């Protein structure tokens, strides 16, 4: 889903359980967001209506600057089904992945297959092509299971291959977000 602030795209997010949205924390902290919306089913410019637009409760359910994630409640009844999550997925260098995102706030784009280039305890680096507005987007394995959320630039002080960007593995934040699924 596309995330909006004053009608402008600020990132991408994913419905992970009932009305819970997972995305990156930095998209809210860098813009000092006071009110935001999630837009579902934004597949084409002609589908740019307010029908599938839901306000977010920006009093985060939980968040972490260290792991750069935010879990938010969507106000209202959401129809789309939450994505399948496999928190125990083993991630390896060379593993094929893809991203579903809204680059530059454009309609949803499903990437071609890319690869995980490097794996750490609390990060992965990948070679998927992304852009502004991709932060918080779901990264999926070949079984279309959520395995990470796209973060963007690789952290300072870490070695990485040129042309790669970073993501947060679901397994590294699972113990912090899963208690909110009841």
N, CA and C of each residue as an Amber inpcrd file, in Angstrom:
protein
   546
   0.8240000  -1.1660000   0.0000000   0.0000000   0.0000000   0.0000000
   0.8730000   1.2350000   0.0000000   0.3450000   2.2710000  -0.5890000
   1.0150000   3.5510000  -0.7300000   0.7120000   4.3970000   0.5090000
   1.7220000   5.0260000   1.1050000   1.5330000   5.8620000   2.2910000
   1.6020000   7.3300000   1.9000000   0.6450000   8.1210000   2.4030000
   0.5040000   9.5070000   1.9850000   0.5350000  10.4710000   3.1620000
   1.0830000  11.6420000   2.9040000   1.0820000  12.7660000   3.8380000
   0.6480000  13.9810000   3.0340000  -0.4600000  14.6050000   3.4140000
  -0.9850000  15.7670000   2.6810000  -1.1040000  15.4890000   1.1820000
  -1.5080000  14.2870000   0.8260000  -1.6890000  13.9160000  -0.5700000
  -0.4190000  13.5310000  -1.2930000   0.7250000  13.6490000  -0.6390000
   2.0060000  13.2990000  -1.2590000   2.5140000  11.9720000  -0.7170000
   3.0470000  11.1570000  -1.6040000   3.5670000   9.8450000  -1.2030000
   4.8090000  10.0040000  -0.3400000   4.8640000   9.2240000   0.7550000
   6.0400000   9.2580000   1.6320000   6.6920000   7.8910000   1.7760000
   6.0510000   6.8510000   1.2750000   6.6260000   5.5190000   1.4040000
   5.6350000   4.4440000   1.0210000   6.0090000   3.2250000   1.3380000
   5.1970000   2.0440000   1.0610000   5.0650000   1.2810000   2.3690000
   3.9980000   0.5370000   2.5110000   3.7980000  -0.2780000   3.7030000
   3.1340000  -1.5860000   3.3300000   2.9190000  -2.4230000   4.3420000
   2.3210000  -3.7370000   4.0980000   1.3590000  -4.0740000   5.2310000
   0.1860000  -4.5790000   4.8730000  -0.7860000  -5.0480000   5.8560000
  -0.3160000  -6.4080000   6.3440000  -0.0100000  -6.5120000   7.6500000
   0.5420000  -7.7760000   8.1430000  -0.3930000  -8.5470000   9.0520000
  -1.4250000  -7.8870000   9.5970000  -2.3800000  -8.5930000  10.4530000
  -3.5780000  -7.6800000  10.6730000  -4.7750000  -8.1740000  10.3720000
  -5.9940000  -7.3740000  10.5320000  -5.7480000  -5.9500000  10.0560000
  -5.8130000  -4.9740000  10.9360000  -5.6210000  -3.5780000  10.5450000
  -4.2430000  -3.0450000  10.9250000  -3.2260000  -3.9050000  10.9480000
  -1.8790000  -3.4790000  11.3220000  -0.9950000  -3.3040000  10.0930000
  -0.3630000  -2.1600000  10.0270000   0.5040000  -1.8060000   8.9160000
   1.9470000  -1.7730000   9.3990000   2.8350000  -2.4040000   8.6350000
   4.2690000  -2.3900000   8.9210000   4.9710000  -1.5830000   7.8430000
   5.8570000  -0.6960000   8.2730000   6.6340000   0.1150000   7.3470000
   7.9200000   0.5510000   8.0500000   8.6610000   1.4600000   7.4430000
   9.8900000   1.9800000   8.0570000   9.5870000   3.1810000   8.9450000
  10.2380000   3.2300000  10.0660000  10.0930000   4.3390000  11.0080000
  10.6040000   5.6520000  10.4110000  11.6750000   5.5970000   9.6220000
  12.2920000   6.8450000   9.1600000  11.3880000   7.6750000   8.2610000
  10.4040000   7.0760000   7.6090000   9.5400000   7.8870000   6.7410000
   8.6470000   8.8160000   7.5600000   8.4240000   8.4710000   8.8180000
   7.6290000   9.3390000   9.6900000   8.5000000  10.3440000  10.4290000
   9.6680000   9.9230000  10.8740000  10.5160000  10.8210000  11.6610000
  11.1800000  11.8910000  10.8010000  11.4760000  11.5820000   9.5440000
  12.1550000  12.5840000   8.7200000  11.2030000  13.6630000   8.2140000
   9.8930000  13.3990000   8.2530000   8.9260000  14.3740000   7.7570000
   8.0590000  14.9740000   8.8580000   8.2910000  14.5850000  10.1280000
   7.5050000  15.1090000  11.2490000   6.0010000  14.9550000  10.9960000
   5.5890000  13.7700000  10.6120000   4.2040000  13.4720000  10.2510000
   3.2820000  13.6290000  11.4550000   2.1650000  14.3090000  11.2260000
   1.1320000  14.4370000  12.2510000  -0.1400000  13.7040000  11.8320000
  -0.3070000  13.4810000  10.5310000  -1.4660000  12.7770000  10.0080000
  -1.0430000  12.1190000   8.6930000  -1.4520000  10.8670000   8.5130000
  -1.0600000  10.1380000   7.3030000  -2.1590000   9.1520000   6.9250000
  -2.1070000   8.6940000   5.6810000  -3.1020000   7.7730000   5.1500000
  -2.4240000   6.6210000   4.4290000  -3.1350000   5.5040000   4.3770000
  -2.7090000   4.3410000   3.5930000  -3.6920000   4.1920000   2.4400000
  -3.1630000   4.0510000   1.2290000  -4.0040000   3.8740000   0.0460000
  -3.7950000   2.4600000  -0.4840000  -4.8720000   1.6800000  -0.4950000
  -4.8370000   0.3060000  -0.9960000  -5.2300000   0.2730000  -2.4700000
  -4.7600000  -0.7560000  -3.1630000  -5.1540000  -1.0250000  -4.5550000
  -4.8470000   0.1190000  -5.5130000  -3.7600000   0.8340000  -5.2840000
  -3.3510000   1.8980000  -6.1950000  -2.5370000   1.2530000  -7.3070000
  -3.2730000   0.8210000  -8.3600000  -2.6600000   0.0510000  -9.4400000
  -2.4720000   0.8440000 -10.7220000  -3.1920000   1.9470000 -10.8580000
  -3.0520000   2.7690000 -12.0590000  -3.4180000   4.2030000 -11.7180000
  -3.0000000   5.1300000 -12.5700000  -3.3100000   6.5470000 -12.3460000
  -4.8180000   6.7660000 -12.2980000  -5.5910000   6.0060000 -13.0810000
  -7.0480000   6.1610000 -13.0860000  -7.6750000   5.6180000 -11.8050000
  -6.9040000   4.8670000 -11.0140000  -7.3780000   4.2810000  -9.7580000
  -6.9070000   5.1330000  -8.5800000  -6.7920000   6.4260000  -8.7840000
  -6.2530000   7.3390000  -7.7790000  -7.3760000   7.9980000  -6.9760000
  -8.3520000   7.2090000  -6.5350000  -9.4990000   7.7580000  -5.8110000
  -9.3020000   7.6330000  -4.3080000 -10.2760000   8.1560000  -3.5800000
 -10.2350000   8.1010000  -2.1200000 -11.0170000   6.9100000  -1.5830000
 -11.4970000   6.0370000  -2.4460000 -12.3080000   4.8920000  -2.0190000
 -11.5200000   3.9780000  -1.0940000 -10.2890000   3.7020000  -1.4140000
  -9.4590000   2.7860000  -0.6300000  -8.4210000   3.5290000   0.2030000
  -8.7970000   4.6990000   0.6980000  -7.9080000   5.5400000   1.4840000
  -8.3170000   5.4610000   2.9550000  -7.3520000   5.1000000   3.8210000
  -7.6230000   4.9220000   5.2460000  -6.6310000   5.7400000   6.0590000
  -7.1460000   6.4350000   7.0500000  -6.2710000   7.2030000   7.9280000
  -5.4960000   6.2590000   8.8380000  -4.2590000   6.6310000   9.1340000
  -3.4170000   5.8690000  10.0510000  -3.4210000   6.5280000  11.4180000
  -3.4300000   5.7140000  12.4480000  -3.2220000   6.2160000  13.8030000
  -1.7070000   6.3020000  13.9800000  -1.1810000   7.5180000  13.9700000
   0.2790000   7.6470000  14.0100000   0.8480000   7.6030000  15.4200000
   0.0210000   7.2710000  16.3990000   0.5350000   6.9140000  17.7210000
   0.9660000   5.4620000  17.5960000   2.2020000   5.2600000  17.2300000
   2.7080000   3.9370000  16.8750000   2.3490000   2.8920000  17.9160000
   1.9550000   1.7180000  17.4540000   1.7420000   0.5810000  18.3470000
   3.0900000   0.1700000  18.9100000   4.0630000   0.0780000  18.0430000
   5.4530000  -0.1400000  18.4380000   6.3300000   0.3780000  17.3060000
   7.5360000   0.7800000  17.6500000   8.4750000   1.2820000  16.6530000
   9.8900000   1.1110000  17.1810000  10.8310000   1.1920000  16.2680000
  12.2330000   1.1050000  16.6540000  13.0680000   1.9310000  15.6930000
  13.8310000   2.8360000  16.2450000  14.7810000   3.5780000  15.4050000
  15.9540000   2.6790000  15.0360000  16.3640000   1.8120000  15.9730000
  17.4910000   0.9110000  15.7180000  17.2030000  -0.0040000  14.5320000
  16.0310000  -0.6230000  14.5290000  15.6720000  -1.5430000  13.4430000
  14.8830000  -0.8480000  12.3380000  14.5750000   0.4210000  12.5190000
  13.8880000   1.2510000  11.5290000  12.5620000   0.6440000  11.0630000
  11.7120000   0.2810000  12.0010000  10.3710000  -0.1670000  11.6270000
   9.3430000   0.5700000  12.4690000   8.1170000   0.6240000  11.9540000
   6.9830000   1.1780000  12.6880000   5.7750000   0.2920000  12.4150000
   5.0440000  -0.0300000  13.4700000   3.8030000  -0.7940000  13.3710000
   2.6830000   0.1620000  13.7660000   1.7380000   0.3560000  12.8430000
   0.6600000   1.3190000  13.0530000  -0.6970000   0.6560000  12.8780000
  -1.6990000   1.2420000  13.5070000  -3.0830000   0.7990000  13.3650000
  -3.7170000   1.5920000  12.2290000  -4.4430000   0.9040000  11.3620000
  -5.2050000   1.5620000  10.3090000  -6.5980000   1.8180000  10.8640000
  -7.0730000   3.0620000  10.7590000  -8.4100000   3.4010000  11.2400000
  -9.4390000   2.9250000  10.2180000 -10.5260000   2.3550000  10.6890000
 -11.5690000   1.8710000   9.7930000 -11.3770000   0.4070000   9.4640000
 -12.3550000  -0.1560000   8.7770000 -12.3440000  -1.5740000   8.4120000
 -11.6550000  -1.7420000   7.0650000 -10.5850000  -2.4960000   7.0540000
  -9.8000000  -2.7310000   5.8410000 -10.2170000  -4.0620000   5.2240000
 -10.4700000  -4.0700000   3.9240000 -10.8960000  -5.2800000   3.2310000
  -9.7480000  -6.1810000   2.7710000  -8.6360000  -5.6170000   2.2850000
  -7.5700000  -6.4990000   1.7830000  -7.0840000  -7.4800000   2.8440000
  -6.6240000  -8.6090000   2.3670000  -6.1120000  -9.6560000   3.2460000
  -4.6400000  -9.3890000   3.5750000  -4.2680000  -9.7000000   4.8060000
  -2.8750000  -9.5400000   5.2250000  -1.9840000 -10.5340000   4.4800000
  -0.7400000 -10.1790000   4.3210000   0.2340000 -11.0000000   3.6000000
   0.6820000 -12.1930000   4.4460000   1.1260000 -13.2340000   3.7750000
   1.6830000 -14.4070000   4.4540000   3.0940000 -14.0770000   4.9490000
   3.3540000 -14.4260000   6.2080000   4.6600000 -14.1490000   6.8160000
   5.2820000 -15.4580000   7.2680000   6.5550000 -15.6380000   6.9700000
   7.3020000 -16.7690000   7.5030000   8.4910000 -16.1960000   8.2600000
   8.2890000 -16.0140000   9.5690000   9.3280000 -15.3770000  10.3850000
  10.5630000 -16.2400000  10.5640000  10.4740000 -17.5260000  10.2050000
  11.6100000 -18.4350000  10.3680000  12.3910000 -18.6730000   9.0800000
  12.0400000 -17.9610000   8.0320000  12.7300000 -18.1320000   6.7600000
  14.2200000 -17.8630000   6.9230000  15.0170000 -18.7700000   6.4240000
  16.4710000 -18.5860000   6.4280000  16.8330000 -17.7910000   5.1810000
  17.5500000 -16.7060000   5.3820000  17.9560000 -15.8520000   4.2780000
  19.4330000 -16.0720000   3.9930000  19.7460000 -16.2640000   2.7150000
  21.1240000 -16.5150000   2.3000000  21.5050000 -15.6120000   1.1420000
  22.7810000 -15.3080000   1.0310000  23.2850000 -14.5850000  -0.1320000
  22.9600000 -15.3920000  -1.3760000  22.5410000 -14.7020000  -2.4180000
  22.1830000 -15.3600000  -3.6650000  20.7200000 -15.7560000  -3.7520000
  19.9950000 -15.7020000  -2.6520000  18.5770000 -16.0690000  -2.6580000
  17.7910000 -15.0650000  -3.4990000  16.8540000 -15.5800000  -4.3120000
  16.0360000 -14.7150000  -5.1520000  14.8960000 -14.1010000  -4.3430000
  14.6750000 -12.8140000  -4.5890000  13.6230000 -12.0630000  -3.9050000
  13.0080000 -11.0730000  -4.8910000  11.9030000 -10.4720000  -4.4810000
  11.3080000  -9.3800000  -5.2550000  10.6800000  -8.3900000  -4.2880000
  10.3410000  -7.2120000  -4.7810000   9.7570000  -6.1590000  -3.9550000
   8.4700000  -5.6670000  -4.6170000   7.4750000  -5.3530000  -3.7900000
   6.2360000  -4.7300000  -4.2610000   6.2220000  -3.3340000  -3.6500000
   6.3050000  -2.3150000  -4.4990000   6.4770000  -0.9600000  -3.9650000
   5.8090000   0.0900000  -4.8400000   5.8660000   1.3290000  -4.3520000
   5.3160000   2.4910000  -5.0460000   6.4430000   3.4960000  -5.2680000
   7.3680000   3.2040000  -6.2090000   8.4960000   4.1160000  -6.4210000
   8.0070000   5.5080000  -6.8310000   8.5130000   6.5110000  -6.1320000
   8.1420000   7.9130000  -6.3710000   6.6340000   8.1490000  -6.2460000
   5.9480000   7.2870000  -5.4820000   4.5130000   7.4410000  -5.2720000
   3.6590000   6.9760000  -6.4290000   4.2740000   6.3480000  -7.4090000
   3.5480000   5.8580000  -8.5790000   2.7270000   4.6210000  -8.2340000
   1.8570000   4.1900000  -9.1640000   1.0930000   2.9640000  -8.9190000
   2.0140000   1.7930000  -8.5800000   1.4340000   0.7930000  -7.9450000
   2.1950000  -0.3570000  -7.4590000   3.0430000  -0.9660000  -8.5800000
   4.2430000  -1.3780000  -8.2150000   5.1660000  -2.0070000  -9.1550000
   5.7490000  -3.2490000  -8.4960000   5.6410000  -4.3690000  -9.1900000
   6.2410000  -5.6230000  -8.7210000   7.5320000  -5.8130000  -9.5010000
   8.6290000  -5.8770000  -8.7890000   9.9420000  -5.9430000  -9.4300000
  10.1890000  -7.2880000 -10.0980000  11.1670000  -7.2790000 -10.9680000
  11.7280000  -8.5380000 -11.4450000  12.4730000  -9.1680000 -10.2790000
  12.8790000 -10.4090000 -10.4490000  13.6470000 -11.0650000  -9.3960000
  14.9980000 -10.3850000  -9.2190000  15.3810000 -10.2310000  -7.9700000
  16.7010000  -9.7480000  -7.6020000  17.3030000 -10.7450000  -6.6380000
  18.3970000 -10.3610000  -6.0160000  19.0730000 -11.2820000  -5.0970000
  19.4740000 -10.5940000  -3.8030000  19.5080000 -11.4030000  -2.7630000
  20.1280000 -10.9690000  -1.5180000  21.6320000 -11.0410000  -1.7460000
  22.3260000  -9.9550000  -1.4610000  23.7660000  -9.8990000  -1.6960000
  24.5700000 -10.1760000  -0.4320000  24.0110000  -9.7990000   0.7090000
  24.7130000  -9.9660000   1.9850000  23.6640000 -10.0990000   3.0850000
  23.9430000 -10.9500000   4.0670000  23.0110000 -11.1850000   5.1710000
  23.7230000 -10.9500000   6.4930000  23.0890000 -10.1900000   7.3630000
  23.5710000  -9.9900000   8.7260000  22.4760000 -10.3700000   9.7050000
  22.7650000 -10.2780000  10.9680000  21.7750000 -10.6190000  12.0000000
  20.5360000  -9.7410000  11.9030000  20.7320000  -8.4410000  11.6440000
  19.6030000  -7.5210000  11.6270000  19.4990000  -6.7240000  10.3210000
  20.0430000  -7.2530000   9.2480000  19.9310000  -6.5830000   7.9490000
  20.1500000  -7.5790000   6.8180000  19.6610000  -7.1940000   5.6440000
  20.0900000  -7.8290000   4.3970000  20.3910000  -6.6920000   3.4220000
  21.3110000  -6.9260000   2.5250000  21.5550000  -6.0260000   1.4100000
  21.0830000  -6.7520000   0.1630000  20.4490000  -6.0150000  -0.7360000
  19.8940000  -6.6310000  -1.9460000  20.1580000  -5.7420000  -3.1520000
  19.9420000  -6.3110000  -4.3370000  20.1910000  -5.5640000  -5.5650000
  18.9110000  -5.2210000  -6.3220000  17.7620000  -5.2060000  -5.6340000
  16.5080000  -4.8210000  -6.2740000  16.5330000  -3.3290000  -6.5900000
  15.9960000  -2.9650000  -7.7440000  15.9400000  -1.5510000  -8.1290000
  14.8020000  -0.8810000  -7.3560000  15.1500000   0.1770000  -6.6210000
  14.1750000   0.9100000  -5.8180000  14.3430000   2.4050000  -6.0600000
  13.4670000   3.1910000  -5.4430000  13.5160000   4.6390000  -5.6170000
  12.8950000   5.2980000  -4.3900000  12.8570000   6.6250000  -4.3650000
  12.1390000   7.3140000  -3.2950000  10.7150000   6.7700000  -3.2700000
  10.1680000   6.5840000  -2.0880000   8.8220000   6.0260000  -1.9620000
   8.8070000   4.5270000  -1.7790000   9.9720000   3.8780000  -1.9020000
  10.0520000   2.4180000  -1.7410000  10.2640000   1.9990000  -0.2890000
  10.6910000   2.9190000   0.5660000  10.9430000   2.5640000   1.9700000
   9.6960000   1.9650000   2.6030000   9.8890000   0.8590000   3.3200000
   8.7930000   0.1640000   3.9810000   8.1270000  -0.8960000   3.1350000
   8.5550000  -1.0340000   1.8940000   7.9280000  -1.9940000   0.9820000
   8.2810000  -3.4280000   1.3510000   7.3470000  -4.3520000   1.1090000
   7.6080000  -5.7570000   1.4010000   8.5920000  -6.3720000   0.4180000
   9.5130000  -7.1570000   0.9580000  10.4080000  -7.9760000   0.1460000
   9.9710000  -9.4150000   0.3580000   9.7420000 -10.1040000  -0.7500000
   9.1520000 -11.4390000  -0.7320000  10.1030000 -12.4780000  -1.2980000
   9.9930000 -13.6990000  -0.7710000  10.7750000 -14.8090000  -1.3170000
  10.0150000 -15.4390000  -2.4850000  10.5220000 -16.5410000  -3.0210000
   9.8840000 -17.2020000  -4.1660000   8.5300000 -17.8110000  -3.8400000
   8.2230000 -17.9730000  -2.5520000   6.9140000 -18.4860000  -2.1370000
   5.9550000 -17.3280000  -1.8390000   6.3400000 -16.1120000  -2.1780000
   5.5530000 -14.8970000  -1.9610000   5.2740000 -14.6640000  -0.4760000
   6.2330000 -15.0410000   0.3650000   6.1400000 -14.7930000   1.8010000
   6.9740000 -13.5620000   2.1360000   6.4700000 -12.7600000   3.0580000
   7.1930000 -11.5830000   3.5150000   8.4250000 -12.0120000   4.2970000
   9.6000000 -11.5830000   3.8480000  10.8440000 -11.9370000   4.5430000
  11.6020000 -10.7110000   5.0570000  11.2770000  -9.5130000   4.5260000
  11.9760000  -8.2930000   4.9390000  11.1650000  -7.0810000   4.5090000
  11.5030000  -5.9200000   5.0760000  10.9560000  -4.6660000   4.5600000
  12.1260000  -3.7970000   4.0960000  11.9260000  -3.1960000   2.9290000
  12.9750000  -2.3820000   2.3140000  13.2190000  -1.1250000   3.1440000
  14.4810000  -0.8480000   3.3620000  14.8810000   0.2880000   4.1870000
  15.5080000   1.4050000   3.3540000  16.2970000   1.0570000   2.3900000
  16.9610000   2.0710000   1.5770000  18.4590000   2.0240000   1.7480000
  19.0510000   3.1830000   1.9500000  20.5040000   3.2720000   2.0510000
  21.0460000   2.3790000   3.1520000  22.1550000   1.7560000   2.8490000
  22.8320000   0.8920000   3.8080000  23.4190000   1.7640000   4.9100000
  23.3840000   1.2790000   6.1290000  23.8620000   2.0360000   7.2870000
  25.3270000   2.4280000   7.1930000  25.6470000   3.5210000   7.8210000
  27.0270000   4.0160000   7.8720000  27.8810000   3.0330000   8.6610000
  29.1030000   2.8240000   8.1820000  30.0360000   1.9620000   8.8950000
  29.9420000   0.5000000   8.5150000  29.1180000   0.1820000   7.5350000
  28.9850000  -1.2010000   7.0970000  29.5450000  -1.3320000   5.6900000
  30.2450000  -2.4130000   5.4320000  30.7260000  -2.6750000   4.0780000
  29.5810000  -3.2220000   3.2490000  29.4930000  -2.7550000   2.0140000
  28.4380000  -3.2300000   1.1220000  28.8960000  -3.0870000  -0.3170000
  28.2510000  -3.8600000  -1.1820000  28.5780000  -3.7910000  -2.6010000
  27.9050000  -2.5730000  -3.2180000  28.5970000  -1.8460000  -4.0910000
  27.9640000  -0.7200000  -4.7780000  26.7130000  -1.2040000  -5.5230000
  25.6790000  -0.3740000  -5.5160000  24.4370000  -0.7280000  -6.2030000
  23.4650000  -1.5240000  -5.3550000  23.8170000  -1.7670000  -4.0970000
  22.8980000  -2.4920000  -3.2270000  22.2420000  -1.5260000  -2.2430000
  21.0830000  -1.9320000  -1.7520000  20.3970000  -1.1880000  -0.7000000
  20.0120000  -2.1640000   0.3970000  19.5680000  -1.6260000   1.5260000
  19.3390000  -2.4550000   2.6970000  17.8780000  -2.7470000   2.9760000
  17.6730000  -3.7550000   3.8090000  16.3340000  -4.1470000   4.2520000
  16.4270000  -4.7430000   5.6500000  15.2770000  -4.7680000   6.3210000
  15.1850000  -5.2930000   7.6800000  14.5200000  -6.6610000   7.6200000
  15.2220000  -7.7240000   7.9960000  14.5980000  -9.0560000   7.9830000
  13.4700000  -9.1340000   9.0130000  12.3760000  -9.7510000   8.6400000
  11.2500000  -9.9200000   9.5570000  11.6860000 -10.6800000  10.8030000
  12.5680000 -11.6620000  10.6410000  12.9910000 -12.4640000  11.8000000
  13.6530000 -11.6110000  12.8790000  14.2850000 -10.4880000  12.4870000
  14.9890000  -9.6560000  13.4700000  14.0440000  -8.7630000  14.2750000
  12.8100000  -8.5770000  13.8030000  11.8510000  -7.7410000  14.5380000
  10.6250000  -8.5330000  14.9990000  10.5690000  -9.8130000  14.6620000
   9.3900000 -10.6320000  14.9430000   8.9960000 -10.6130000  16.4200000
   9.9550000 -10.7530000  17.3150000   9.6270000 -10.8050000  18.7470000
   9.0540000  -9.4750000  19.2410000   9.3010000  -8.4020000  18.5120000
   8.7840000  -7.0910000  18.9030000   7.4080000  -6.8030000  18.3130000
   7.1070000  -7.3590000  17.1330000   5.8260000  -7.0530000  16.4930000
   4.7530000  -8.1170000  16.7180000   5.1450000  -9.3810000  16.8300000
   4.1550000 -10.4680000  16.9120000   3.2450000 -10.4070000  18.1410000
   3.6670000  -9.8850000  19.3000000   2.7320000  -9.8050000  20.4340000
   1.5020000  -8.9330000  20.1550000   1.5500000  -8.0970000  19.1270000
   0.4440000  -7.1960000  18.8100000  -0.5680000  -7.8280000  17.8580000
  -0.3920000  -9.1070000  17.5410000  -1.2630000  -9.7830000  16.5870000
  -2.4820000 -10.4430000  17.2210000  -2.7440000 -10.2040000  18.4850000
  -3.8730000 -10.8870000  19.1330000  -5.1700000 -10.1330000  18.9550000
